[in-house]
PDB file of C-alpha atoms and ligand atoms in Angstrom:
ATOM      1  CA  MET K   1     275.043 -48.583  18.304  1.00  0.00           C
ATOM      2  CA  PRO K   2     276.229 -51.783  19.962  1.00  0.00           C
ATOM      3  CA  THR K   3     274.169 -54.907  19.363  1.00  0.00           C
ATOM      4  CA  GLN K   4     272.305 -56.712  22.140  1.00  0.00           C
ATOM      5  CA  LEU K   5     275.000 -59.368  22.348  1.00  0.00           C
ATOM      6  CA  GLU K   6     277.757 -56.761  22.542  1.00  0.00           C
ATOM      7  CA  MET K   7     275.883 -55.019  25.335  1.00  0.00           C
ATOM      8  CA  ALA K   8     275.467 -58.332  27.170  1.00  0.00           C
ATOM      9  CA  MET K   9     279.227 -58.956  26.935  1.00  0.00           C
ATOM     10  CA  ASP K  10     279.952 -55.408  28.093  1.00  0.00           C
ATOM     11  CA  THR K  11     277.567 -55.877  31.030  1.00  0.00           C
ATOM     12  CA  LEU K  12     279.301 -59.098  32.110  1.00  0.00           C
ATOM     13  CA  ILE K  13     282.663 -57.349  32.143  1.00  0.00           C
ATOM     14  CA  ARG K  14     281.343 -54.316  34.034  1.00  0.00           C
ATOM     15  CA  VAL K  15     279.509 -56.383  36.651  1.00  0.00           C
ATOM     16  CA  PHE K  16     282.607 -58.495  37.294  1.00  0.00           C
ATOM     17  CA  HIS K  17     284.857 -55.452  37.735  1.00  0.00           C
ATOM     18  CA  ARG K  18     282.333 -53.609  39.915  1.00  0.00           C
ATOM     19  CA  TYR K  19     282.867 -56.352  42.529  1.00  0.00           C
ATOM     20  CA  SER K  20     286.441 -57.448  41.816  1.00  0.00           C
ATOM     21  CA  CYS K  21     287.873 -53.962  42.426  1.00  0.00           C
ATOM     22  CA  LYS K  22     286.555 -53.704  46.010  1.00  0.00           C
ATOM     23  CA  GLU K  23     289.337 -55.597  47.825  1.00  0.00           C
ATOM     24  CA  GLY K  24     292.831 -56.953  47.183  1.00  0.00           C
ATOM     25  CA  ASP K  25     293.511 -57.875  43.568  1.00  0.00           C
ATOM     26  CA  LYS K  26     291.451 -55.537  41.385  1.00  0.00           C
ATOM     27  CA  PHE K  27     291.046 -58.134  38.658  1.00  0.00           C
ATOM     28  CA  LYS K  28     289.954 -61.077  40.791  1.00  0.00           C
ATOM     29  CA  LEU K  29     287.080 -61.829  43.157  1.00  0.00           C
ATOM     30  CA  ASN K  30     287.989 -63.044  46.623  1.00  0.00           C
ATOM     31  CA  LYS K  31     285.365 -64.980  48.572  1.00  0.00           C
ATOM     32  CA  GLY K  32     283.749 -61.854  50.052  1.00  0.00           C
ATOM     33  CA  GLU K  33     283.499 -60.191  46.659  1.00  0.00           C
ATOM     34  CA  LEU K  34     282.109 -63.357  45.074  1.00  0.00           C
ATOM     35  CA  LYS K  35     279.507 -63.633  47.818  1.00  0.00           C
ATOM     36  CA  MET K  36     278.438 -60.021  47.319  1.00  0.00           C
ATOM     37  CA  LEU K  37     278.186 -60.498  43.556  1.00  0.00           C
ATOM     38  CA  LEU K  38     276.093 -63.655  43.959  1.00  0.00           C
ATOM     39  CA  GLN K  39     273.799 -62.019  46.525  1.00  0.00           C
ATOM     40  CA  ARG K  40     273.210 -58.861  44.531  1.00  0.00           C
ATOM     41  CA  GLU K  41     273.331 -60.089  40.938  1.00  0.00           C
ATOM     42  CA  LEU K  42     272.054 -63.661  41.201  1.00  0.00           C
ATOM     43  CA  THR K  43     269.499 -63.072  43.931  1.00  0.00           C
ATOM     44  CA  ASP K  44     266.882 -65.531  42.655  1.00  0.00           C
ATOM     45  CA  PHE K  45     269.439 -68.219  42.013  1.00  0.00           C
ATOM     46  CA  LEU K  46     270.862 -67.902  45.501  1.00  0.00           C
ATOM     47  CA  SER K  47     267.574 -67.504  47.376  1.00  0.00           C
ATOM     48  CA  CYS K  48     266.317 -70.930  46.279  1.00  0.00           C
ATOM     49  CA  GLN K  49     269.522 -72.537  47.625  1.00  0.00           C
ATOM     50  CA  LYS K  50     269.405 -73.007  51.402  1.00  0.00           C
ATOM     51  CA  ASP K  51     272.908 -74.422  51.783  1.00  0.00           C
ATOM     52  CA  PRO K  52     274.998 -72.114  54.053  1.00  0.00           C
ATOM     53  CA  GLN K  53     278.174 -73.601  52.533  1.00  0.00           C
ATOM     54  CA  LEU K  54     277.023 -72.690  49.030  1.00  0.00           C
ATOM     55  CA  VAL K  55     279.419 -69.782  48.482  1.00  0.00           C
ATOM     56  CA  ASP K  56     282.350 -71.963  49.597  1.00  0.00           C
ATOM     57  CA  LYS K  57     281.254 -74.712  47.234  1.00  0.00           C
ATOM     58  CA  ILE K  58     280.796 -72.335  44.311  1.00  0.00           C
ATOM     59  CA  MET K  59     284.200 -70.816  45.075  1.00  0.00           C
ATOM     60  CA  GLN K  60     285.864 -74.255  45.071  1.00  0.00           C
ATOM     61  CA  ASP K  61     284.096 -75.257  41.870  1.00  0.00           C
ATOM     62  CA  LEU K  62     284.987 -72.057  40.056  1.00  0.00           C
ATOM     63  CA  ASP K  63     288.555 -71.670  41.248  1.00  0.00           C
ATOM     64  CA  ALA K  64     290.137 -73.795  38.523  1.00  0.00           C
ATOM     65  CA  ASN K  65     293.732 -72.683  39.209  1.00  0.00           C
ATOM     66  CA  LYS K  66     293.349 -72.914  43.039  1.00  0.00           C
ATOM     67  CA  ASP K  67     294.576 -69.434  43.945  1.00  0.00           C
ATOM     68  CA  ASN K  68     291.519 -68.824  46.201  1.00  0.00           C
ATOM     69  CA  GLU K  69     290.317 -66.066  43.882  1.00  0.00           C
ATOM     70  CA  VAL K  70     287.887 -66.104  40.973  1.00  0.00           C
ATOM     71  CA  ASP K  71     289.297 -64.382  37.891  1.00  0.00           C
ATOM     72  CA  PHE K  72     287.241 -63.317  34.881  1.00  0.00           C
ATOM     73  CA  ASN K  73     287.847 -66.582  32.997  1.00  0.00           C
ATOM     74  CA  GLU K  74     286.560 -68.582  35.946  1.00  0.00           C
ATOM     75  CA  PHE K  75     283.597 -66.230  36.372  1.00  0.00           C
ATOM     76  CA  VAL K  76     282.591 -66.574  32.722  1.00  0.00           C
ATOM     77  CA  VAL K  77     282.532 -70.382  33.088  1.00  0.00           C
ATOM     78  CA  MET K  78     279.929 -70.000  35.849  1.00  0.00           C
ATOM     79  CA  VAL K  79     277.823 -67.544  33.854  1.00  0.00           C
ATOM     80  CA  ALA K  80     277.988 -69.832  30.805  1.00  0.00           C
ATOM     81  CA  ALA K  81     276.916 -72.866  32.861  1.00  0.00           C
ATOM     82  CA  LEU K  82     273.995 -70.961  34.400  1.00  0.00           C
ATOM     83  CA  THR K  83     272.994 -69.592  30.998  1.00  0.00           C
ATOM     84  CA  VAL K  84     272.953 -73.119  29.551  1.00  0.00           C
ATOM     85  CA  ALA K  85     270.711 -74.229  32.431  1.00  0.00           C
ATOM     86  CA  CYS K  86     268.359 -71.283  31.833  1.00  0.00           C
ATOM     87  CA  ASN K  87     268.243 -72.045  28.124  1.00  0.00           C
ATOM     88  CA  ASP K  88     267.367 -75.685  28.809  1.00  0.00           C
ATOM     89  CA  TYR K  89     264.447 -74.466  30.908  1.00  0.00           C
ATOM     90  CA  PHE K  90     263.424 -71.939  28.236  1.00  0.00           C
ATOM     91  CA  VAL K  91     263.488 -74.577  25.471  1.00  0.00           C
ATOM     92  CA  GLU K  92     261.488 -76.952  27.674  1.00  0.00           C
ATOM     93  CA  GLN K  93     258.794 -74.305  28.183  1.00  0.00           C
ATOM     94  CA  LEU K  94     258.675 -73.580  24.445  1.00  0.00           C
ATOM     95  CA  LYS K  95     258.283 -77.267  23.672  1.00  0.00           C
ATOM     96  CA  LYS K  96     255.406 -77.531  26.152  1.00  0.00           C
ATOM     97  CA  LYS K  97     253.660 -74.558  24.547  1.00  0.00           C
ATOM     98  CA  GLY K  98     254.168 -76.047  21.107  1.00  0.00           C
ATOM     99  CA  LYS K  99     252.215 -79.184  21.944  1.00  0.00           C
TER     100      LYS K  99
HETATM  101 CA1   CA S 101     289.344 -58.240  44.397  1.00  0.00          CA
HETATM  102 CA1   CA S 102     291.328 -68.782  40.526  1.00  0.00          CA
END
């Protein structure tokens, strides 16, 4: 039986490849694939952002090696940053409850 953390890691890999294999390079997300992933997998995160340029901005931010594609390393950086933000919120709520 895999642990929860192992399953979470496995899920990250599977989600990335589900979108990256649709067009062009199977191991990288182009802008269309990234947009689809964000819309379907980060729906809440995206729906509270009204900026129509958001996907372009995220793409630019994530694309560390400037090849106009997001590889798995670059994708994981985004997930880690979002997870840190969620944890900050979670800790804040716990602290409020504790008082
Ligand atoms: Ca691709
Ligand atoms: Ca890249």
